Tab-separated table of C-alpha atoms and ligand atoms in Angstrom:
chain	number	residue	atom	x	y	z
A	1	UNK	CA	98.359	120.355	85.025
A	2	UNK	CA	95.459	119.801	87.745
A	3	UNK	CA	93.046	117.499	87.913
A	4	UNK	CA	90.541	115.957	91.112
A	5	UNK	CA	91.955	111.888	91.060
A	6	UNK	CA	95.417	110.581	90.126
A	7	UNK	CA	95.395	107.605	89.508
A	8	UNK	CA	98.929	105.453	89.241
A	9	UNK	CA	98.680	102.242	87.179
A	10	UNK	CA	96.505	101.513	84.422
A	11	UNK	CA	96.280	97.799	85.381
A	12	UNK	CA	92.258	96.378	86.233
A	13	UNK	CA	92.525	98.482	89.339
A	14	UNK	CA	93.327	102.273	87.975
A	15	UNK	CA	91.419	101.676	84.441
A	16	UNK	CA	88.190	100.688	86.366
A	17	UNK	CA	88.473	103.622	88.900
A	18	UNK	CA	89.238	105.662	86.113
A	19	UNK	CA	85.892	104.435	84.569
A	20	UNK	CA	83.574	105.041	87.182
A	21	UNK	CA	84.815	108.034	88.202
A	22	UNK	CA	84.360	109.648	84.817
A	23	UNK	CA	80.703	108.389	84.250
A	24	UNK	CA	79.901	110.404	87.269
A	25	UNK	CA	81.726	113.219	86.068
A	26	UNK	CA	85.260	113.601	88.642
A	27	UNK	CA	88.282	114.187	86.585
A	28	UNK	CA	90.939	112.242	86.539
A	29	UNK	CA	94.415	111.320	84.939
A	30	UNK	CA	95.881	108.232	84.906
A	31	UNK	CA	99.576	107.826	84.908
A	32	UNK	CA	101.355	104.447	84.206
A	33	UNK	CA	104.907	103.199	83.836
A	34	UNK	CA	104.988	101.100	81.013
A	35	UNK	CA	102.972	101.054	77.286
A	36	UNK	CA	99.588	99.724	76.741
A	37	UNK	CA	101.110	96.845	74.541
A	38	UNK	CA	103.499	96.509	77.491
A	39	UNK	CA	100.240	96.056	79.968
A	40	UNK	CA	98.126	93.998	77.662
A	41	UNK	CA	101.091	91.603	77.230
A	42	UNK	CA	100.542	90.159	80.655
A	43	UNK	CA	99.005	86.916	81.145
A	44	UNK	CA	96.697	86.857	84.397
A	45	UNK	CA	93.626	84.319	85.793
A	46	UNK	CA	90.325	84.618	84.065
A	47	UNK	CA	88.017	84.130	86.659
A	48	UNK	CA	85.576	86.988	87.407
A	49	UNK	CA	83.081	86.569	90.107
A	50	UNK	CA	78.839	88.575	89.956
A	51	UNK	CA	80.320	91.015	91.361
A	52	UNK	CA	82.966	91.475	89.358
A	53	UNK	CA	81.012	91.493	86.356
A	54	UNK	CA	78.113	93.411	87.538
A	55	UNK	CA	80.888	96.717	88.071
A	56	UNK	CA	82.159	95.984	84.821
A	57	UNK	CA	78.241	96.385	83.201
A	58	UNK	CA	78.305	99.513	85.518
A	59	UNK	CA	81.241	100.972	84.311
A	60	UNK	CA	80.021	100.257	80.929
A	61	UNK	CA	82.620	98.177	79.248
A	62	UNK	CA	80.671	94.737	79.836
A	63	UNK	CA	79.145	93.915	76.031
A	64	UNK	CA	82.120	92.024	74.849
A	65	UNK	CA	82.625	90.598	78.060
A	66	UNK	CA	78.842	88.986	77.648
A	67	UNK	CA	79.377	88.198	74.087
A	68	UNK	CA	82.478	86.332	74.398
A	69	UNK	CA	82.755	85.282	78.299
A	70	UNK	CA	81.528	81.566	79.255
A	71	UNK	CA	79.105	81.450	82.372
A	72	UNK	CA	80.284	78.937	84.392
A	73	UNK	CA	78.407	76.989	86.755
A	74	UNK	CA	80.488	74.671	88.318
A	75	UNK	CA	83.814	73.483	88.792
A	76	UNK	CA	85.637	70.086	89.201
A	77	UNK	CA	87.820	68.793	91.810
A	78	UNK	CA	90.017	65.757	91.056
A	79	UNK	CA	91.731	63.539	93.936
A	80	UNK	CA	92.344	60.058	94.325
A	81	UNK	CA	92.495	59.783	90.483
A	82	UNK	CA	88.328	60.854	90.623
A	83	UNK	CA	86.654	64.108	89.415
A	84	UNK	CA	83.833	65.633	91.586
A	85	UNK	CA	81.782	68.561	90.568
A	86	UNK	CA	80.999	70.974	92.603
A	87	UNK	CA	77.508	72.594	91.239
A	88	UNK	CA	78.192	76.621	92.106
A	89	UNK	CA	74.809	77.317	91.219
A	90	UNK	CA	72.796	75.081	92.731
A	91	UNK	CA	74.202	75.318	95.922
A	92	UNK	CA	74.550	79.189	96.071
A	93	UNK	CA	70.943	79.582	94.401
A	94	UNK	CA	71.707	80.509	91.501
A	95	UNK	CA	74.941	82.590	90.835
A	96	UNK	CA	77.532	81.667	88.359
A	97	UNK	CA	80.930	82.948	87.468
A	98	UNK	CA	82.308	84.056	84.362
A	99	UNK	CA	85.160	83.302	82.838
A	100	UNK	CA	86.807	85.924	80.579
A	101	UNK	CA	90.826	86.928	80.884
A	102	UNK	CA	91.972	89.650	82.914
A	103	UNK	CA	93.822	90.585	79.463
A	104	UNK	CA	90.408	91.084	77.384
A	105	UNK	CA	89.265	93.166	80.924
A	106	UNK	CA	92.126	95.268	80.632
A	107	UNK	CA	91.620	95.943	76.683
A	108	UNK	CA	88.002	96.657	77.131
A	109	UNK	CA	88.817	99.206	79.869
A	110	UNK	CA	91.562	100.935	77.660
A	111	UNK	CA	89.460	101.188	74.478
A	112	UNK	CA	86.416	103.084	76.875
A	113	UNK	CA	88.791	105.287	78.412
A	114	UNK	CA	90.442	106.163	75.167
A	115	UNK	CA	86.558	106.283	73.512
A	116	UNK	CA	86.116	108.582	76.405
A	117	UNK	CA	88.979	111.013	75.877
A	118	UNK	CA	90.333	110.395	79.104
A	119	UNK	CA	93.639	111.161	79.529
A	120	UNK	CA	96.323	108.530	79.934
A	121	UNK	CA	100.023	108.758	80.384
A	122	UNK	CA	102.081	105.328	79.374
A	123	UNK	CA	105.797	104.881	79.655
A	124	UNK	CA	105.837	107.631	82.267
A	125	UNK	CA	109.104	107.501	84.124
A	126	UNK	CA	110.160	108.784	88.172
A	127	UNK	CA	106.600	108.732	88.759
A	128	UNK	CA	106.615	109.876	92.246
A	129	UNK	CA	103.967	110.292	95.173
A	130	UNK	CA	104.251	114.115	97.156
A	131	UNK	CA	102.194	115.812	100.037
A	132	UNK	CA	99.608	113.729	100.262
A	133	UNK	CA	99.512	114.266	103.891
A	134	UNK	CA	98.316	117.475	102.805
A	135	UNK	CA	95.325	118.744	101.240
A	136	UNK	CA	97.113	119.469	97.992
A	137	UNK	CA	99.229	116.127	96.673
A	138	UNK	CA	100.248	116.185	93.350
A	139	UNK	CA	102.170	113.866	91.418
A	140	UNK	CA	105.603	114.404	89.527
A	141	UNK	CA	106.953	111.805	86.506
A	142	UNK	CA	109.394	112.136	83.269
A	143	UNK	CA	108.196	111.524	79.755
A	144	UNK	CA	110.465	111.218	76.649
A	145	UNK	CA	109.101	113.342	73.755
A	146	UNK	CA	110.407	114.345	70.490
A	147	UNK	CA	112.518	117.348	72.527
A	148	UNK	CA	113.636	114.725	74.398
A	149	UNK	CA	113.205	114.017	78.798
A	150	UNK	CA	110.557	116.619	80.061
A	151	UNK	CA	109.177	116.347	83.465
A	152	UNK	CA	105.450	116.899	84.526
A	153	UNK	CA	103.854	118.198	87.593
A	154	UNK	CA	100.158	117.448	88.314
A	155	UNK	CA	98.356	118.571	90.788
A	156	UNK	CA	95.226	116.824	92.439
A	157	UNK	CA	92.656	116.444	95.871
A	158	UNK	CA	93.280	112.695	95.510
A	159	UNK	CA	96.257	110.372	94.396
A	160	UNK	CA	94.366	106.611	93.797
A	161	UNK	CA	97.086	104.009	94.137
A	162	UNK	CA	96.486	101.086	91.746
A	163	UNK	CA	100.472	100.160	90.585
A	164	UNK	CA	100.589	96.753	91.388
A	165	UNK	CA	102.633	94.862	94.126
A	166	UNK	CA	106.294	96.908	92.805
A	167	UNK	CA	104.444	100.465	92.663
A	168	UNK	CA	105.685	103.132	93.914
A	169	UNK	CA	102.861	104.258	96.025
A	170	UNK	CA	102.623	102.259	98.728
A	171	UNK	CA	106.698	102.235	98.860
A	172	UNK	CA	106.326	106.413	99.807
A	173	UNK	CA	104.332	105.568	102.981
A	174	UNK	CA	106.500	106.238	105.878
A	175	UNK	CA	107.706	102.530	107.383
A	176	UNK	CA	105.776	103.423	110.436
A	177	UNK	CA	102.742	103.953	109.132
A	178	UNK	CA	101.941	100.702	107.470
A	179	UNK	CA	101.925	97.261	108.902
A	180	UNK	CA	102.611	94.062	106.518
A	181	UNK	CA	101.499	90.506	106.485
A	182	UNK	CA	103.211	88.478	104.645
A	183	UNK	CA	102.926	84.559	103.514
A	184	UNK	CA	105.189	83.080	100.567
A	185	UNK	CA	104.536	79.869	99.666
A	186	UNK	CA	107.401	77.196	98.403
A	187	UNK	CA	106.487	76.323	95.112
A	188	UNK	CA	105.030	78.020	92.009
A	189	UNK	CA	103.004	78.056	88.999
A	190	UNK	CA	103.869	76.713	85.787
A	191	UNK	CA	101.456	78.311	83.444
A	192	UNK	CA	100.686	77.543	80.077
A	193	UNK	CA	98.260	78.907	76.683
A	194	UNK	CA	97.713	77.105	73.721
A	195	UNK	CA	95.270	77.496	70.996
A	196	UNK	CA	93.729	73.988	71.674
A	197	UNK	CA	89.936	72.946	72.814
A	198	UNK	CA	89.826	72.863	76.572
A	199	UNK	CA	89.782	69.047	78.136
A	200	UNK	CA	86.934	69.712	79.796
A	201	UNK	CA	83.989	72.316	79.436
A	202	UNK	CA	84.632	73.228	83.046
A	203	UNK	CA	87.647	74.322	84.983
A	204	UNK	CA	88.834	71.454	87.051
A	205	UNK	CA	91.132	71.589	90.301
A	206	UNK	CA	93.640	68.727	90.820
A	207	UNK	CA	95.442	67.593	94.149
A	208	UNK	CA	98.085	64.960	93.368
A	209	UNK	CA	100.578	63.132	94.630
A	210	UNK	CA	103.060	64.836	91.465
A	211	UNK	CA	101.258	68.153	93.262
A	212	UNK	CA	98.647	70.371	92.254
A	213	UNK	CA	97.676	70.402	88.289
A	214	UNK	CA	94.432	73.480	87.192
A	215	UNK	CA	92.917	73.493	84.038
A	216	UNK	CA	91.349	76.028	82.765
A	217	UNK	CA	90.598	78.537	79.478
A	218	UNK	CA	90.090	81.423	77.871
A	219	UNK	CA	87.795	80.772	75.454
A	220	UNK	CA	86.106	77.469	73.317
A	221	UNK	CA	89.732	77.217	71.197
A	222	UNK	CA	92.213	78.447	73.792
A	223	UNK	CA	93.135	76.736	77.051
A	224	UNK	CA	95.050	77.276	80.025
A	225	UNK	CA	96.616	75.187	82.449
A	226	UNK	CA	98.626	75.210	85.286
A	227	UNK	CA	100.787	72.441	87.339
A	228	UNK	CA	102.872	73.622	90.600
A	229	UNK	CA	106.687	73.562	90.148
A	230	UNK	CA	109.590	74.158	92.139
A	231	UNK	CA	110.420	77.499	92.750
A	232	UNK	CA	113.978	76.800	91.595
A	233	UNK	CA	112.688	75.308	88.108
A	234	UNK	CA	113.708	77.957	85.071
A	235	UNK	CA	110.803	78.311	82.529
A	236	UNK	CA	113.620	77.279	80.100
A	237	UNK	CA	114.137	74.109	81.488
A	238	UNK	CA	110.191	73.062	80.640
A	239	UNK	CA	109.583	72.255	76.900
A	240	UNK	CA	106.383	72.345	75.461
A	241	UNK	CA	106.535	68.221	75.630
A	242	UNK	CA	107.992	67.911	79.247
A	243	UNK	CA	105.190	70.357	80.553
A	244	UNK	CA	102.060	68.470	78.354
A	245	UNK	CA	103.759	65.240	80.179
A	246	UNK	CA	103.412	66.289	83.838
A	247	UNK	CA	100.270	67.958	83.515
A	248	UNK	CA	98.851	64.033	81.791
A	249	UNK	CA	99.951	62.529	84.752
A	250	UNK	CA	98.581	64.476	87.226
A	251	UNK	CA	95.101	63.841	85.002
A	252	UNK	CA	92.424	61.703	85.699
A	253	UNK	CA	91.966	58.294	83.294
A	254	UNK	CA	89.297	60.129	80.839
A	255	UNK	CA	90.608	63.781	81.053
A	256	UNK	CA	94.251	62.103	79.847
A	257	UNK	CA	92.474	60.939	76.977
A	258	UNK	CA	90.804	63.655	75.860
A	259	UNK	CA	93.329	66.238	76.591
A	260	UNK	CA	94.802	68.577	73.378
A	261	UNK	CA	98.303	68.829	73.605
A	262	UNK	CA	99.369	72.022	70.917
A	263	UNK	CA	102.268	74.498	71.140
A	264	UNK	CA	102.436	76.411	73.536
A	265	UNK	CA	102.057	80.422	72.914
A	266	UNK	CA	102.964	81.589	76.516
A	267	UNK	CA	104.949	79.773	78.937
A	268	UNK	CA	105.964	81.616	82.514
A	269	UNK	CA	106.153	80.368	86.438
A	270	UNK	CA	104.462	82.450	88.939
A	271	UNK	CA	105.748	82.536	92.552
A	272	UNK	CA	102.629	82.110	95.271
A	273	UNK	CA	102.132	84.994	97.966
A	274	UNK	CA	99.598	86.091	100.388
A	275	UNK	CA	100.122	89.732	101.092
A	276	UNK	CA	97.924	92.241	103.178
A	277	UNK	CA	99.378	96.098	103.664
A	278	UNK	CA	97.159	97.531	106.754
A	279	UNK	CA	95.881	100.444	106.756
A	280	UNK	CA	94.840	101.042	102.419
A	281	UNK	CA	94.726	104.976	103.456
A	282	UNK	CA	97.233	107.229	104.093
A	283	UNK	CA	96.010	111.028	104.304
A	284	UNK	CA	95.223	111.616	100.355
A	285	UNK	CA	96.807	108.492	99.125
A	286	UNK	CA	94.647	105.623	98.735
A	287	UNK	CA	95.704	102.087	98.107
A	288	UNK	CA	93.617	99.592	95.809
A	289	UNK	CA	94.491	96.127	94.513
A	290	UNK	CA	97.673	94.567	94.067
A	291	UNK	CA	99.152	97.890	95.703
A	292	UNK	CA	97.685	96.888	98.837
A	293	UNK	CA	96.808	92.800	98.957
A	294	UNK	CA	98.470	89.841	96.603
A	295	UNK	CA	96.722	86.590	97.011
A	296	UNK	CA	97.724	83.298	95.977
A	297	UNK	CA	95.868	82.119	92.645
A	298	UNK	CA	93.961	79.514	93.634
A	299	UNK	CA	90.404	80.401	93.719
A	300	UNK	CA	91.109	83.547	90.979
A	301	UNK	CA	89.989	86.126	93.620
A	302	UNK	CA	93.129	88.567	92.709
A	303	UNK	CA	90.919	90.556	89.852
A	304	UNK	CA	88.105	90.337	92.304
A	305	UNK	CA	89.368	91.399	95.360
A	306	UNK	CA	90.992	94.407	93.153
A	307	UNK	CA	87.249	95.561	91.700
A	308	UNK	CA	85.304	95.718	94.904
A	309	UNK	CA	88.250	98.152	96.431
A	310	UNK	CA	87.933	100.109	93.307
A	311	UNK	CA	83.800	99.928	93.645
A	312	UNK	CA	84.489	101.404	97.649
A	313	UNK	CA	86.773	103.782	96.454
A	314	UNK	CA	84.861	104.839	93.817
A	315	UNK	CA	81.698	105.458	95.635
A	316	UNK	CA	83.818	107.073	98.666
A	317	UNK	CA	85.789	109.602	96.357
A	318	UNK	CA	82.063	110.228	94.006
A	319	UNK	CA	80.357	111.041	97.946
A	320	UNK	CA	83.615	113.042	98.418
A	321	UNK	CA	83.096	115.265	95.773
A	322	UNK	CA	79.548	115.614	95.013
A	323	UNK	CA	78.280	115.803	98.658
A	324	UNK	CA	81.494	116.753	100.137
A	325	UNK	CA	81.130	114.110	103.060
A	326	UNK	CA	84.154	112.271	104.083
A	327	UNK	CA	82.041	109.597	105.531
A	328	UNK	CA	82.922	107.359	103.061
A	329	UNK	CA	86.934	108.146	102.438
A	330	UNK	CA	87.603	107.741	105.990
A	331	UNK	CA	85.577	104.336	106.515
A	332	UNK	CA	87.277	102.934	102.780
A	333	UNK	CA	90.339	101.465	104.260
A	334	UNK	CA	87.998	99.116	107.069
A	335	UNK	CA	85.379	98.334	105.078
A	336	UNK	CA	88.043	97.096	102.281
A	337	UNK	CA	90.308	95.247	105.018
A	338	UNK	CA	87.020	93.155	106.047
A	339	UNK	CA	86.536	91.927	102.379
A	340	UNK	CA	90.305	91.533	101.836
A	341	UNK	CA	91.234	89.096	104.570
A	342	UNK	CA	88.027	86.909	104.247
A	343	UNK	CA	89.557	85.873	100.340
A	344	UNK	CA	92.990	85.758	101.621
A	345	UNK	CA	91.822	83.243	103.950
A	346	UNK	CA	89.900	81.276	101.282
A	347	UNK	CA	93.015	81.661	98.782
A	348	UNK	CA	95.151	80.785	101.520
A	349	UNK	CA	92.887	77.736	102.434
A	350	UNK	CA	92.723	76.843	98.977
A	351	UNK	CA	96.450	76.729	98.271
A	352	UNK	CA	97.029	74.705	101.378
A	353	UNK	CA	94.348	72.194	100.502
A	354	UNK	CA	95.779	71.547	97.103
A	355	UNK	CA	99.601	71.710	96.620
A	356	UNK	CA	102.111	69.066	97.891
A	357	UNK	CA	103.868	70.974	100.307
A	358	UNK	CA	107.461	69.617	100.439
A	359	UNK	CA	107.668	69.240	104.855
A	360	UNK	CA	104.074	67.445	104.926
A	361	UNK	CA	104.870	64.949	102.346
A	362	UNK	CA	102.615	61.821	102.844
A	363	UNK	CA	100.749	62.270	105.899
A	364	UNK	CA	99.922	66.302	104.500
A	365	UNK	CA	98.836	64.724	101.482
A	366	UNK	CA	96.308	61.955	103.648
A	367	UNK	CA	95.025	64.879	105.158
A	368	UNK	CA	94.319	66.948	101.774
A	369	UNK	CA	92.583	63.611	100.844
A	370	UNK	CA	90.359	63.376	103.927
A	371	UNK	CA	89.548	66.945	103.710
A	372	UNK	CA	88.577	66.993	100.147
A	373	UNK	CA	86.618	63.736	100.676
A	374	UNK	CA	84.765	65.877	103.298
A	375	UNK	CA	84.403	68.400	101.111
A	376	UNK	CA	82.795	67.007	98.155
A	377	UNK	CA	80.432	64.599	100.495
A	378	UNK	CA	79.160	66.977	102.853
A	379	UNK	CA	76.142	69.285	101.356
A	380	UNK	CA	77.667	71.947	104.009
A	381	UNK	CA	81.219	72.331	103.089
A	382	UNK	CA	80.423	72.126	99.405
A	383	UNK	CA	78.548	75.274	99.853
A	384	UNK	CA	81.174	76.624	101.596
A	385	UNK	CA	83.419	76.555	98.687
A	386	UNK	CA	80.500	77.526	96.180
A	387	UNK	CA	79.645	80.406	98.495
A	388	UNK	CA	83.664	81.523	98.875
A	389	UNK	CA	84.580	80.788	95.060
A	390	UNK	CA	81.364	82.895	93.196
A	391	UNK	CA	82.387	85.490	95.638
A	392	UNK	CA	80.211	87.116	98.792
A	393	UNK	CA	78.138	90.169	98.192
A	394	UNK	CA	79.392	93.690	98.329
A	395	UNK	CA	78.003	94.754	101.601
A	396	UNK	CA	78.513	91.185	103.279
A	397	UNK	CA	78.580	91.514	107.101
A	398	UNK	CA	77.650	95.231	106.501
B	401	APR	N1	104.273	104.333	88.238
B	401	APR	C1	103.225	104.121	87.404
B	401	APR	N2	102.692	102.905	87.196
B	401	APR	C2	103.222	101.879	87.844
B	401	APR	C3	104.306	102.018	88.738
B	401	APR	C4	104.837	103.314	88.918
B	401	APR	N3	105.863	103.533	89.743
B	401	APR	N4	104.593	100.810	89.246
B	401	APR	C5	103.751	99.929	88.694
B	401	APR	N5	102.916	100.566	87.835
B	401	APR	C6	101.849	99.980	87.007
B	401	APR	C7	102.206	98.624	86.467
B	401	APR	O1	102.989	98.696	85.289
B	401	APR	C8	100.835	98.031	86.186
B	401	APR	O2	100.379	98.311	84.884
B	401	APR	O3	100.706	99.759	87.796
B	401	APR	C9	99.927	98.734	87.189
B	401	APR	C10	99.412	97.802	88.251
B	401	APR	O4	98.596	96.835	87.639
B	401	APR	P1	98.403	95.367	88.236
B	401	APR	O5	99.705	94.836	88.718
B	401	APR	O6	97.654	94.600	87.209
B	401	APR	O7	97.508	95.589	89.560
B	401	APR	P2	95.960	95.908	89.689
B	401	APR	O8	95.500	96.874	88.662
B	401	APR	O9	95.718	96.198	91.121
B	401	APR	O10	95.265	94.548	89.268
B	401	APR	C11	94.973	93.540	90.112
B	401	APR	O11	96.140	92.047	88.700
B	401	APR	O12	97.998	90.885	89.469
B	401	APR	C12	96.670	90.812	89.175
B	401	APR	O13	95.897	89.173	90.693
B	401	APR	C13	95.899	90.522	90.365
B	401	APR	O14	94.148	90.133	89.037
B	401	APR	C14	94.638	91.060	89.951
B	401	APR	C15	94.911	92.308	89.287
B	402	PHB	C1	93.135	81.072	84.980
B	402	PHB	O1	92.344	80.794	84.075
B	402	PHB	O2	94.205	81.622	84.719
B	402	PHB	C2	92.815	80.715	86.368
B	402	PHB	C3	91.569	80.177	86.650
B	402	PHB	C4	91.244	79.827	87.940
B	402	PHB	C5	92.161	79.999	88.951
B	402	PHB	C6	93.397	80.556	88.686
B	402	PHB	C7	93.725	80.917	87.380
B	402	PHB	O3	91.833	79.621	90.203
């Protein structure tokens, strides 16, 4: 088999490459690890920034996403036991975010690439990365038919790699090649979704003494929410009751009262990391999302970060192969970096200004205090965080 692009992973990343690279008529295959229920099982932030949602109207899978999606225009820090809204729109003149689960993303992106007639290959196994420091990569993999194991061989000018944080892709790069920053943070995420009314109609950020508490939503009757844990809590070890509990005390006087308490219908702990792999381009091989950059979640910008490297790529590899230029392939992995590092540093900021870190203890947690004071009080910073949190523009600093 031969196509122009393949693409490994059909997470956000691949599936939206994969999108706007068929519109303008490149072929391409996608090839992924698990199944589509497998995929759409996963539980990520909700959070999508203009930007975001402007390549999704692009790409053409945004109608649902406008139906259903809330426009947000603020958000609400709590400390000292006091919410303080931050007003996004005013202070950024005008731009909003939108909130609408990475899950419902995914789903839209699958149903236009199957509406499409794209091809797609789920549960493929030994997917494996060859020549790409050559002009002719291709791509091997296993699938299990009813003859039983048969193995594949496709052959492309470009192997997109969008398979997440354990993909294979950026694991084939010669150890000399790459360079990796890494920053793991000690605590986690407790995560929850119910079917119950959100507490509040927007998303609200806590910092605590009990640590950092988010809540947050996926739509008018489901809600999600968040408090940090220890990294050595089991998910087991949380009941429904016990979790409703901590999150309540880490709540303000009014938001305690009005909170929903329900069953919960997913339940997991995320570990926090800040990742950058330098350079995103290797020959052929192209890195894009969570293959090349993890960010903490605070601040959402993981879905994000992972569209506007699929936007570069996709208008590098579309200059590529209509005008044969390789202007744009060979400036894609520095004109990603630039965007990458400026929202790990406000993710990374974030975290830090939010979580009870266990070797700062009181005097870290005076200074979170002073520094969100500041925050909220000064016209400046507030736009600071309204500016970082909708998300700069494409070309910023361009
Ligand atoms: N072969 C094929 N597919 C693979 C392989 C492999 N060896 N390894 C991983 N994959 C698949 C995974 O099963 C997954 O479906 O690649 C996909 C990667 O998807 P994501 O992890 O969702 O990464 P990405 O598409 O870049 O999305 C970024 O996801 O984690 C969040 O915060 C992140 O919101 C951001 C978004
Ligand atoms: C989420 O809804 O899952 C979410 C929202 C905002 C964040 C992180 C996660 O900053």
């Amino acid at each position: 088999m031969r196509t122009q692009v393949a693409i490994i992973g059909a997470g956000p990343s691949g599936l939206l490459l994969g999108q706007l690279l068929s519109r303008a008529g490149i072929a391409n295959v996608v090839i992924e690890r698990q199944s589509a229920e497998y995929v759409l099982g996963r539980i990520r932030a909700g959070v999508l920034e203009q930007v975001c949602v402007d390549l999704l109207d692009e790409a053409g899978v945004g109608a649902r996403m406008h139906r259903e999606g809330l426009v947000h225009g603020g958000f609400e820090m709590l400390f000292r036991g006091r919410r303080h809204r931050i007003d996004m729109h005013g202070l950024t003149g005008g731009k909003n975010v939108m909130v609408y689960g990475q899950t419902e993303v995914t789903r839209d992106l699958m149903d236009a690439r199957s509406a499409a007639g794209s091809p797609t290959v789920y549960s493929a196994a030994n997917v494996a990365v060859h020549d790409f420091d050559t002009a002719q990569p291709y791509v091997t993999y296993d699938t299990d038919g009813p003859q039983g194991r048969q193995s594949h061989r496709l052959d492309c000018d470009i192997i997109a790699g969008c398979d997440g944080y354990h993909g294979v892709c950026r694991a084939s790069v010669p150890r000399s090649a790459i360079t990796e920053y890494e920053k793991v943070y000690p605590f986690g995420w407790l995560g929850i979704l119910a079917d119950v009314p959100p507490v509040s109609h927007e998303l609200i950020y806590a910092n605590t003494e009990r640590g950092f508490a988010l809540c947050s939503m996926r739509s008018p009757t489901r809600s999600r929410y968040y408090v940090q844990c220890a990294l050595t809590d089991s998910v087991d070890a949380w009941s429904d009751e016990a979790f409703w509990k901590e999150l309540r005390s880490r709540l303000d006087p009014q938001a305690r009262e009005q909170l929903v308490t329900g069953p919960s219908i997913e339940k997991s702990i995320a570990p926090l990391r800040s990742f950058v792999a330098e350079p995103m381009r290797f020959g052929r091989l192209f890195l894009a999302g969570d293959a090349a950059h993890i960010v903490p979640p605070t601040g959402a910008k993981g879905l994000n970060l992972a569209a506007t490297d699929v936007k570069y790529l996709s208008s590098a590899l579309i200059e590529f192969f209509q005008e044969h230029s390789s202007a744009g392939i060979d400036h894609y992995s520095e004109r990603c970096l630039r965007r990458v590092w400026k929202a790990e540093r406000f993710s990374w900021w974030f975290t830090s200004l939010m979580h009870r870190f266990p070797d700062t203890a009181g005097f870290g947690q005076k200074v979170q205090e002073a520094e969100l004071d500041y925050l909220v009080h000064s016209e400046a910073a507030s736009r600071s965080l309204a500016e970082n949190y909708v998300g700069l523009p494409l070309n910023f600093g361009e």
